[in-house]
Short mmCIF file of C-alpha atoms and ligand atoms in Angstrom, two decimals:
data_model
loop_
_atom_site.label_atom_id
_atom_site.label_comp_id
_atom_site.label_asym_id
_atom_site.label_seq_id
_atom_site.Cartn_x
_atom_site.Cartn_y
_atom_site.Cartn_z
CA UNK A 1 -63.08 -46.36 -156.81
CA UNK A 2 -59.94 -46.71 -154.36
CA UNK A 3 -56.72 -44.82 -155.75
CA UNK A 4 -54.81 -46.42 -158.40
CA UNK A 5 -57.03 -49.48 -158.46
CA UNK A 6 -57.30 -49.84 -162.42
CA UNK A 7 -53.62 -49.24 -162.59
CA UNK A 8 -53.16 -52.00 -159.98
CA UNK A 9 -55.21 -54.49 -161.92
CA UNK A 10 -53.55 -53.54 -165.28
CA UNK A 11 -49.86 -54.18 -163.66
CA UNK A 12 -51.10 -57.56 -162.37
CA UNK A 13 -52.16 -58.47 -165.87
CA UNK A 14 -49.21 -57.01 -167.37
CA UNK A 15 -46.86 -58.97 -165.17
CA UNK A 16 -48.11 -62.34 -166.50
CA UNK A 17 -47.20 -61.33 -170.09
CA UNK A 18 -44.22 -58.75 -170.03
CA UNK A 19 -40.99 -59.23 -167.97
CA UNK A 20 -41.75 -57.18 -164.94
CA UNK A 21 -45.02 -55.86 -166.36
CA UNK A 22 -43.26 -53.47 -168.77
CA UNK A 23 -41.22 -53.03 -172.07
CA UNK A 24 -38.55 -51.05 -170.68
CA UNK A 25 -37.14 -51.58 -167.15
CA UNK A 26 -37.20 -48.00 -165.53
CA UNK A 27 -41.22 -47.97 -166.11
CA UNK A 28 -41.81 -50.70 -163.30
CA UNK A 29 -40.87 -48.02 -160.70
CA UNK A 30 -38.45 -50.63 -159.15
CA UNK A 31 -36.04 -47.84 -158.03
CA UNK A 32 -38.58 -45.83 -156.20
CA UNK A 33 -41.09 -48.26 -154.97
CA UNK A 34 -44.76 -47.57 -155.15
CA UNK A 35 -47.33 -48.44 -157.80
CA UNK A 36 -46.57 -47.58 -161.58
CA UNK A 37 -49.44 -46.17 -163.28
CA UNK A 38 -51.01 -46.96 -166.63
CA UNK A 39 -51.58 -43.72 -168.78
CA UNK A 40 -54.72 -42.87 -170.48
CA UNK A 41 -53.93 -39.70 -172.28
CA UNK A 42 -51.72 -36.64 -172.18
CA UNK A 43 -52.16 -33.15 -172.99
CA UNK A 44 -49.46 -30.31 -172.63
CA UNK A 45 -47.62 -30.41 -169.34
CA UNK A 46 -50.25 -33.09 -168.04
CA UNK A 47 -50.92 -36.69 -168.37
CA UNK A 48 -53.87 -38.54 -166.72
CA UNK A 49 -53.92 -42.18 -165.50
CA UNK A 50 -56.73 -44.91 -166.05
CA UNK A 51 -57.97 -43.96 -162.70
CA UNK A 52 -58.64 -40.30 -163.70
CA UNK A 53 -55.53 -38.98 -161.70
CA UNK A 54 -53.76 -36.06 -163.31
CA UNK A 55 -49.99 -35.39 -163.01
CA UNK A 56 -47.66 -32.64 -164.15
CA UNK A 57 -45.20 -34.63 -166.16
CA UNK A 58 -41.48 -34.09 -166.03
CA UNK A 59 -40.75 -37.40 -167.83
CA UNK A 60 -41.89 -36.45 -171.18
CA UNK A 61 -41.52 -39.74 -172.56
CA UNK A 62 -37.96 -39.81 -170.90
CA UNK A 63 -37.25 -36.92 -173.15
CA UNK A 64 -38.93 -36.85 -176.66
CA UNK A 65 -41.87 -34.49 -175.85
CA UNK A 66 -40.06 -31.08 -175.72
CA UNK A 67 -43.48 -29.44 -176.74
CA UNK A 68 -45.58 -31.47 -174.42
CA UNK A 69 -48.13 -33.83 -174.89
CA UNK A 70 -50.26 -34.22 -177.97
CA UNK A 71 -48.99 -30.72 -179.52
CA UNK A 72 -51.56 -29.96 -182.17
CA UNK A 73 -49.20 -29.17 -184.90
CA UNK A 74 -47.29 -32.53 -184.34
CA UNK A 75 -50.57 -34.53 -184.10
CA UNK A 76 -51.83 -32.75 -187.38
CA UNK A 77 -48.49 -33.50 -189.13
CA UNK A 78 -48.19 -37.31 -188.25
CA UNK A 79 -52.04 -37.60 -188.84
CA UNK A 80 -51.83 -36.20 -192.28
CA UNK A 81 -48.81 -38.46 -193.07
CA UNK A 82 -50.63 -41.45 -191.67
CA UNK A 83 -53.62 -40.86 -193.94
CA UNK A 84 -51.20 -41.40 -196.88
CA UNK A 85 -50.11 -44.78 -195.83
CA UNK A 86 -48.32 -45.88 -193.02
CA UNK A 87 -45.01 -47.21 -194.60
CA UNK A 88 -43.71 -47.94 -198.03
CA UNK A 89 -40.20 -49.39 -198.40
CA UNK A 90 -39.30 -46.39 -200.76
CA UNK A 91 -38.09 -43.05 -199.92
CA UNK A 92 -40.52 -40.07 -199.31
CA UNK A 93 -39.76 -36.49 -199.32
CA UNK A 94 -40.11 -36.17 -195.60
CA UNK A 95 -36.81 -37.99 -195.28
CA UNK A 96 -35.14 -35.16 -197.12
CA UNK A 97 -37.01 -32.50 -195.20
CA UNK A 98 -36.01 -33.96 -191.82
CA UNK A 99 -32.27 -34.42 -192.99
CA UNK A 100 -32.27 -30.88 -194.27
CA UNK A 101 -33.66 -29.61 -190.97
CA UNK A 102 -31.12 -31.60 -189.10
CA UNK A 103 -28.00 -30.47 -190.99
CA UNK A 104 -29.10 -26.91 -190.76
CA UNK A 105 -29.46 -27.20 -187.08
CA UNK A 106 -26.62 -29.45 -185.99
CA UNK A 107 -23.23 -27.70 -186.88
CA UNK A 108 -21.04 -30.89 -187.43
CA UNK A 109 -23.62 -32.87 -189.30
CA UNK A 110 -23.61 -32.71 -193.19
CA UNK A 111 -25.34 -36.01 -193.93
CA UNK A 112 -27.62 -37.95 -191.88
CA UNK A 113 -28.89 -41.82 -191.61
CA UNK A 114 -32.18 -42.07 -189.74
CA UNK A 115 -32.64 -45.44 -187.80
CA UNK A 116 -35.47 -46.31 -185.23
CA UNK A 117 -33.97 -45.93 -182.05
CA UNK A 118 -30.97 -44.39 -179.78
CA UNK A 119 -29.59 -47.61 -179.38
CA UNK A 120 -29.40 -48.36 -183.14
CA UNK A 121 -27.88 -44.66 -183.53
CA UNK A 122 -24.90 -45.39 -181.40
CA UNK A 123 -24.54 -48.93 -182.45
CA UNK A 124 -23.99 -47.79 -186.13
CA UNK A 125 -21.96 -44.70 -185.19
CA UNK A 126 -19.44 -46.84 -183.52
CA UNK A 127 -19.37 -49.52 -186.41
CA UNK A 128 -18.63 -46.46 -188.73
CA UNK A 129 -15.89 -45.11 -186.47
CA UNK A 130 -14.20 -48.54 -186.50
CA UNK A 131 -14.54 -48.70 -190.16
CA UNK A 132 -13.11 -45.27 -190.64
CA UNK A 133 -10.09 -45.72 -188.16
CA UNK A 134 -9.66 -49.35 -188.90
CA UNK A 135 -9.41 -49.91 -184.88
CA UNK A 136 -11.37 -51.79 -182.56
CA UNK A 137 -11.56 -49.96 -178.89
CA UNK A 138 -13.99 -47.56 -177.95
CA UNK A 139 -13.63 -45.36 -174.72
CA UNK A 140 -16.74 -44.50 -172.85
CA UNK A 141 -17.55 -43.14 -169.44
CA UNK A 142 -18.98 -44.57 -166.36
CA UNK A 143 -22.58 -43.78 -165.97
CA UNK A 144 -23.09 -42.70 -169.48
CA UNK A 145 -25.77 -44.60 -171.43
CA UNK A 146 -25.61 -45.16 -175.10
CA UNK A 147 -28.56 -47.66 -175.38
CA UNK A 148 -28.48 -51.46 -174.84
CA UNK A 149 -26.06 -52.64 -177.54
CA UNK A 150 -23.52 -55.15 -176.08
CA UNK A 151 -20.53 -52.86 -176.54
CA UNK A 152 -22.01 -50.31 -174.26
CA UNK A 153 -23.08 -52.85 -171.27
CA UNK A 154 -19.43 -52.59 -170.05
CA UNK A 155 -18.34 -51.48 -166.85
CA UNK A 156 -14.94 -50.46 -165.71
CA UNK A 157 -12.46 -53.23 -164.58
CA UNK A 158 -10.31 -52.84 -161.60
CA UNK A 159 -7.66 -50.20 -162.09
CA UNK A 160 -7.68 -47.11 -164.42
CA UNK A 161 -8.08 -47.37 -168.21
CA UNK A 162 -8.41 -51.21 -168.27
CA UNK A 163 -10.55 -53.07 -170.54
CA UNK A 164 -14.28 -53.47 -169.74
CA UNK A 165 -16.33 -56.02 -168.01
CA UNK A 166 -19.86 -57.25 -168.98
CA UNK A 167 -22.45 -55.27 -167.14
CA UNK A 168 -25.22 -57.67 -168.11
CA UNK A 169 -25.31 -61.43 -168.36
CA UNK A 170 -25.49 -62.47 -172.06
CA UNK A 171 -22.84 -59.87 -173.05
CA UNK A 172 -19.51 -61.82 -173.87
CA UNK A 173 -16.39 -60.41 -171.97
CA UNK A 174 -14.64 -60.71 -175.63
CA UNK A 175 -17.03 -57.88 -176.61
CA UNK A 176 -16.48 -55.62 -173.41
CA UNK A 177 -12.83 -56.05 -173.49
CA UNK A 178 -12.99 -53.47 -176.55
CA UNK A 179 -14.88 -50.94 -174.45
CA UNK A 180 -12.39 -48.96 -172.07
CA UNK A 181 -14.23 -47.19 -169.42
CA UNK A 182 -13.32 -44.09 -167.41
CA UNK A 183 -14.91 -41.53 -165.11
CA UNK A 184 -16.61 -38.73 -166.71
CA UNK A 185 -14.98 -35.28 -166.19
CA UNK A 186 -11.65 -36.92 -165.55
CA UNK A 187 -9.32 -35.61 -167.97
CA UNK A 188 -6.36 -37.35 -166.64
CA UNK A 189 -7.95 -40.76 -166.79
CA UNK A 190 -8.96 -40.07 -170.37
CA UNK A 191 -5.53 -38.95 -171.32
CA UNK A 192 -4.13 -41.96 -169.71
CA UNK A 193 -6.51 -44.25 -171.48
CA UNK A 194 -4.92 -42.75 -174.59
CA UNK A 195 -1.39 -43.00 -173.36
CA UNK A 196 -1.80 -46.78 -172.88
CA UNK A 197 -4.22 -47.45 -175.95
CA UNK A 198 -3.82 -44.52 -178.29
CA UNK A 199 -3.14 -46.57 -181.40
CA UNK A 200 -6.03 -48.97 -180.77
CA UNK A 201 -8.87 -46.29 -179.89
CA UNK A 202 -11.36 -45.92 -182.89
CA UNK A 203 -13.56 -43.43 -180.94
CA UNK A 204 -14.54 -41.86 -177.61
CA UNK A 205 -18.37 -41.81 -177.20
CA UNK A 206 -19.73 -39.42 -174.70
CA UNK A 207 -22.88 -37.96 -173.42
CA UNK A 208 -21.77 -34.33 -173.71
CA UNK A 209 -24.23 -33.62 -170.97
CA UNK A 210 -24.75 -36.68 -168.75
CA UNK A 211 -28.48 -37.41 -168.58
CA UNK A 212 -28.50 -40.89 -167.63
CA UNK A 213 -26.84 -40.79 -164.04
CA UNK A 214 -29.29 -38.12 -163.21
CA UNK A 215 -28.10 -34.68 -164.64
CA UNK A 216 -24.37 -34.12 -164.82
CA UNK A 217 -22.74 -31.06 -166.45
CA UNK A 218 -19.32 -31.39 -168.20
CA UNK A 219 -16.75 -29.52 -166.20
CA UNK A 220 -15.16 -26.39 -168.27
CA UNK A 221 -12.33 -28.18 -170.60
CA UNK A 222 -13.48 -31.83 -170.31
CA UNK A 223 -15.25 -31.84 -173.93
CA UNK A 224 -12.32 -29.79 -175.27
CA UNK A 225 -9.79 -32.37 -173.86
CA UNK A 226 -11.67 -35.06 -175.60
CA UNK A 227 -11.61 -33.27 -178.65
CA UNK A 228 -7.74 -32.70 -178.46
CA UNK A 229 -6.86 -36.10 -177.52
CA UNK A 230 -9.15 -37.85 -180.13
CA UNK A 231 -7.59 -35.53 -182.75
CA UNK A 232 -3.98 -36.14 -181.53
CA UNK A 233 -4.43 -39.85 -181.69
CA UNK A 234 -6.44 -40.33 -184.81
CA UNK A 235 -9.50 -41.26 -183.18
CA UNK A 236 -13.07 -40.20 -183.86
CA UNK A 237 -15.09 -38.09 -181.14
CA UNK A 238 -18.81 -39.23 -181.10
CA UNK A 239 -21.15 -36.84 -179.19
CA UNK A 240 -24.29 -39.13 -178.25
CA UNK A 241 -26.80 -36.36 -178.40
CA UNK A 242 -29.73 -38.72 -178.20
CA UNK A 243 -30.93 -36.77 -175.27
CA UNK A 244 -29.28 -33.52 -175.51
CA UNK A 245 -30.02 -32.88 -179.18
CA UNK A 246 -32.54 -30.32 -179.86
CA UNK A 247 -32.85 -30.11 -175.81
CA UNK A 248 -30.13 -28.33 -174.46
CA UNK A 249 -29.98 -25.83 -177.29
CA UNK A 250 -31.32 -25.92 -180.86
CA UNK A 251 -27.94 -27.25 -182.11
CA UNK A 252 -27.46 -29.65 -179.10
CA UNK A 253 -24.68 -29.58 -176.73
CA UNK A 254 -22.10 -29.14 -179.62
CA UNK A 255 -23.43 -25.67 -179.98
CA UNK A 256 -24.00 -25.02 -176.29
CA UNK A 257 -20.33 -26.00 -175.59
CA UNK A 258 -18.79 -25.00 -178.88
CA UNK A 259 -16.99 -28.28 -179.25
CA UNK A 260 -17.48 -30.20 -182.67
CA UNK A 261 -17.71 -33.93 -182.62
CA UNK A 262 -16.97 -36.11 -185.77
CA UNK A 263 -20.18 -38.31 -185.39
CA UNK A 264 -23.28 -37.20 -183.82
CA UNK A 265 -26.13 -39.55 -182.67
CA UNK A 266 -29.66 -38.20 -182.26
CA UNK A 267 -32.92 -39.60 -181.06
CA UNK A 268 -35.59 -38.90 -178.71
CA UNK A 269 -36.69 -35.24 -179.63
CA UNK A 270 -35.98 -35.92 -183.39
CA UNK A 271 -39.02 -38.20 -183.47
CA UNK A 272 -41.48 -36.13 -181.85
CA UNK A 273 -42.27 -39.10 -179.83
CA UNK A 274 -42.04 -41.87 -182.32
CA UNK A 275 -39.48 -44.32 -182.82
CA UNK A 276 -36.65 -42.51 -184.69
CA UNK A 277 -32.91 -42.18 -184.12
CA UNK A 278 -30.18 -41.06 -186.38
CA UNK A 279 -26.49 -40.55 -186.74
CA UNK A 280 -24.88 -37.94 -188.76
CA UNK A 281 -21.21 -36.41 -189.56
CA UNK A 282 -19.38 -34.47 -192.16
CA UNK A 283 -19.74 -35.91 -195.77
CA UNK A 284 -16.45 -37.60 -195.84
CA UNK A 285 -17.50 -39.99 -192.89
CA UNK A 286 -20.98 -40.45 -193.87
CA UNK A 287 -20.12 -41.40 -197.38
CA UNK A 288 -18.70 -44.67 -195.92
CA UNK A 289 -22.29 -45.71 -195.12
CA UNK A 290 -24.05 -48.22 -197.55
CA UNK A 291 -25.07 -48.01 -200.12
CA UNK A 292 -22.66 -45.14 -200.87
CA UNK A 293 -19.98 -46.62 -199.07
CA UNK A 294 -18.93 -50.24 -197.52
CA UNK A 295 -20.31 -49.93 -193.96
CA UNK A 296 -23.43 -51.94 -193.77
CA UNK A 297 -26.47 -50.73 -191.96
CA UNK A 298 -30.08 -51.13 -192.82
CA UNK A 299 -33.69 -50.86 -191.42
CA UNK A 300 -37.17 -52.06 -192.79
CA UNK A 301 -39.09 -49.18 -191.07
CA UNK A 302 -36.13 -46.64 -191.09
CA UNK A 303 -37.22 -43.21 -192.26
CA UNK A 304 -40.91 -43.97 -191.49
CA UNK A 305 -43.15 -41.04 -192.96
CA UNK A 306 -45.17 -40.75 -189.89
CA UNK A 307 -42.26 -40.58 -187.55
CA UNK A 308 -40.42 -38.04 -189.95
CA UNK A 309 -43.65 -35.77 -190.18
CA UNK A 310 -43.84 -35.62 -186.23
CA UNK A 311 -40.14 -35.10 -185.68
CA UNK A 312 -40.10 -32.54 -188.21
CA UNK A 313 -42.99 -30.55 -186.97
CA UNK A 314 -41.40 -30.63 -183.65
CA UNK A 315 -38.10 -29.44 -184.93
CA UNK A 316 -39.95 -26.60 -186.93
CA UNK A 317 -41.43 -25.11 -184.00
CA UNK A 318 -38.27 -25.22 -181.93
CA UNK A 319 -36.67 -23.55 -184.76
CA UNK A 320 -39.43 -20.83 -185.06
CA UNK A 321 -39.60 -20.30 -181.30
CA UNK A 322 -36.05 -21.07 -179.87
CA UNK A 323 -37.37 -21.55 -176.35
CA UNK A 324 -34.29 -22.76 -174.91
CA UNK A 325 -33.40 -19.55 -172.70
CA UNK A 326 -36.97 -19.47 -171.45
CA UNK A 327 -37.05 -23.27 -170.69
CA UNK A 328 -33.50 -22.81 -168.79
CA UNK A 329 -35.01 -20.01 -166.76
CA UNK A 330 -38.17 -22.07 -165.70
CA UNK A 331 -35.90 -25.24 -164.91
CA UNK A 332 -33.58 -22.78 -162.84
CA UNK A 333 -36.65 -21.70 -160.92
CA UNK A 334 -37.83 -25.21 -160.34
CA UNK A 335 -34.18 -26.50 -159.28
CA UNK A 336 -33.56 -23.35 -156.95
CA UNK A 337 -36.89 -23.94 -155.47
CA UNK A 338 -36.48 -27.57 -154.66
CA UNK A 339 -33.10 -26.87 -153.29
CA UNK A 340 -34.36 -24.15 -150.92
CA UNK A 341 -37.14 -26.24 -149.70
CA UNK A 342 -34.60 -29.02 -148.96
CA UNK A 343 -32.42 -26.75 -146.96
CA UNK A 344 -35.55 -25.46 -145.13
CA UNK A 345 -36.35 -29.27 -144.03
CA UNK A 346 -32.67 -30.23 -143.65
CA UNK A 347 -32.31 -32.52 -146.46
CA UNK A 348 -28.82 -32.11 -148.30
CA UNK A 349 -29.27 -31.69 -151.90
CA UNK A 350 -27.64 -30.28 -155.07
CA UNK A 351 -28.74 -29.84 -158.50
CA UNK A 352 -28.18 -28.73 -161.86
CA UNK A 353 -30.05 -27.19 -165.14
CA UNK A 354 -29.08 -27.01 -168.78
CA UNK A 355 -31.76 -26.00 -171.37
CA UNK A 356 -34.70 -28.02 -170.82
CA UNK A 357 -32.86 -30.64 -168.63
CA UNK A 358 -32.83 -30.49 -164.70
CA UNK A 359 -32.08 -32.67 -161.88
CA UNK A 360 -31.60 -32.89 -158.17
CA UNK A 361 -29.34 -35.13 -156.23
CA UNK A 362 -30.13 -35.65 -152.39
CA UNK A 363 -26.67 -35.34 -151.23
CA UNK A 364 -24.09 -32.52 -150.63
CA UNK A 365 -22.69 -31.46 -153.65
CA UNK A 366 -21.01 -31.26 -156.18
CA UNK A 367 -21.82 -34.34 -158.26
CA UNK A 368 -19.47 -34.45 -161.33
CA UNK A 369 -19.43 -38.25 -162.03
CA UNK A 370 -21.46 -41.52 -161.47
CA UNK A 371 -19.50 -42.29 -158.35
CA UNK A 372 -20.51 -39.20 -156.82
CA UNK A 373 -24.16 -39.58 -158.15
CA UNK A 374 -24.39 -43.20 -156.48
CA UNK A 375 -23.64 -41.35 -153.24
CA UNK A 376 -27.17 -39.85 -153.44
CA UNK A 377 -29.85 -40.89 -150.95
CA UNK A 378 -31.80 -43.18 -153.17
CA UNK A 379 -34.06 -44.37 -150.56
CA UNK A 380 -34.89 -40.74 -149.70
CA UNK A 381 -35.56 -39.99 -153.45
CA UNK A 382 -37.81 -42.95 -153.48
CA UNK A 383 -39.91 -41.52 -150.73
CA UNK A 384 -39.73 -38.06 -152.33
CA UNK A 385 -40.90 -39.56 -155.63
CA UNK A 386 -43.74 -41.41 -154.17
CA UNK A 387 -44.88 -38.14 -152.26
CA UNK A 388 -44.63 -35.97 -155.37
CA UNK A 389 -46.86 -38.52 -157.28
CA UNK A 390 -49.48 -38.57 -154.46
CA UNK A 391 -49.52 -34.60 -154.73
CA UNK A 392 -50.00 -34.84 -158.66
CA UNK A 393 -46.10 -34.34 -159.80
CA UNK A 394 -44.48 -37.29 -162.02
CA UNK A 395 -40.80 -37.29 -161.77
CA UNK A 396 -38.49 -39.76 -163.41
CA UNK A 397 -38.93 -43.12 -161.24
CA UNK A 398 -35.17 -43.18 -160.53
CA UNK A 399 -32.49 -40.82 -158.97
CA UNK A 400 -30.41 -41.69 -162.16
CA UNK A 401 -32.69 -40.11 -164.74
CA UNK A 402 -32.63 -36.30 -165.81
CA UNK A 403 -36.09 -34.48 -165.33
CA UNK A 404 -37.17 -32.60 -168.39
CA UNK A 405 -39.25 -29.50 -169.09
CA UNK A 406 -41.47 -28.76 -172.09
CA UNK A 407 -42.64 -25.54 -173.61
CA UNK A 408 -46.13 -26.53 -172.40
CA UNK A 409 -44.98 -26.14 -168.72
CA UNK A 410 -46.67 -22.86 -167.56
CA UNK A 411 -45.65 -20.68 -164.54
CA UNK A 412 -48.55 -22.15 -162.56
CA UNK A 413 -47.10 -25.68 -163.32
CA UNK A 414 -43.93 -24.68 -161.80
CA UNK A 415 -45.47 -23.04 -158.72
CA UNK A 416 -47.59 -25.88 -158.13
CA UNK A 417 -44.69 -28.42 -158.56
CA UNK A 418 -42.86 -26.19 -155.74
CA UNK A 419 -45.54 -26.50 -153.31
CA UNK A 420 -45.78 -30.35 -153.95
CA UNK A 421 -42.13 -30.58 -153.53
CA UNK A 422 -41.89 -28.57 -150.36
CA UNK A 423 -44.73 -30.73 -148.59
CA UNK A 424 -42.83 -33.84 -149.82
CA UNK A 425 -39.66 -32.93 -148.57
CA UNK A 426 -41.29 -31.72 -145.13
CA UNK A 427 -42.77 -35.24 -145.08
CA UNK A 428 -39.58 -37.00 -146.05
CA UNK A 429 -37.58 -35.03 -143.60
CA UNK A 430 -39.80 -35.73 -140.64
CA UNK A 431 -39.76 -39.40 -141.47
CA UNK A 432 -36.10 -39.30 -140.50
C1 PLP B 1 -32.15 -42.87 -174.49
C2 PLP B 1 -30.74 -42.83 -174.86
C3 PLP B 1 -30.19 -43.77 -175.74
C4 PLP B 1 -30.83 -45.02 -176.27
O1 PLP B 1 -32.03 -44.42 -177.06
P1 PLP B 1 -33.11 -45.66 -177.16
O2 PLP B 1 -34.09 -45.14 -178.20
O3 PLP B 1 -33.75 -45.86 -175.84
O4 PLP B 1 -32.63 -46.94 -177.83
C5 PLP B 1 -28.88 -43.70 -176.23
N1 PLP B 1 -28.07 -42.73 -175.77
C6 PLP B 1 -28.56 -41.62 -174.75
C7 PLP B 1 -27.81 -40.65 -174.56
C8 PLP B 1 -29.86 -41.75 -174.31
O5 PLP B 1 -30.39 -40.81 -173.58
#
């Protein structure tokens, strides 16, 4: 069997039936070139494809699998829920247990509503913020991803702090006009937006650590500034912690950076790899959600017991082991190692680590916003990605995705990854 033959055949079949052969765009490897592979199974830090090749996995389902693949306790919890029935359309005790865990771990959250994806969580959080403030504008940051709802598929118009333009066909301008977009880490731009539109802004929504432009950390004072501006103008602050929740620290970025948002959105880790999202806030705000309040939001499969059980098992292990310092130390070794290799081979690079998130950009640093991230060498990243894959290391198939670590990644995995990355950079550099 030649390399990747089964995956190649499956991808040909998939392309006849699914747009681009996938159910979510980045899986098609369009940003890096090369052949997307089909996974047969995963265990711990590794996944195996349908051609029997094994990869050390730093994608981890794009975030959820912080304990690695097929963690026995998570599998057992989901399995035991599954055996009692898949879904009911009534409440189960697991929903209370997950809510108790989330409110105990995430400081700003007193009540929580579970949904089925991060997109649903952010969409619902914005509806709630608009209802609470009786205002219509939202302020977001270029390069922050909050799911694919119309309001978030907005890009900045020309000039600072102007109304947004659609970032996709099918999104009406009349919707994106309600989204003001400015640069991440730019306090002055955020202040200008408030000076201009302050009494119309319902909420600022932000990834407190950006994971969807590659990994970009907040500058000291930036999140605090958003907290002050929102408070001063009667707007709400939404931390979109779909990626950072239970990933950069047990209590998310809000504990790591000691800034309390009004509304928090969660996803990914909270579901243990099953489709779960959630939004939460202090009681006063969440009481507005139906049926306690008047803000409508619902879901046939919301609070699904199998998903609740898997998420809860994952959160319980994280709470018991608090592995974040250890994960960050490993991430640091990875990033330092890759940057050192890049320097040896004359490839410009910069990188960052926070908790179990890490990332490298192929350009001179620092990278503090999306425009700077866009200046990274994407073609070089594509070649690096393909070489790493060939060497048995699976990185996110885009320069604009954060890399993840799990508790299943061993010292040996890190060492092997650094060897593969070094060889990949040598080749990429030699290629010119
Ligand atoms: C992944 C992600 C989303 C969207 O979540 P889905 O489950 O893919 O809908 C929203 N916000 C952030 C910060 C994310 O990383």
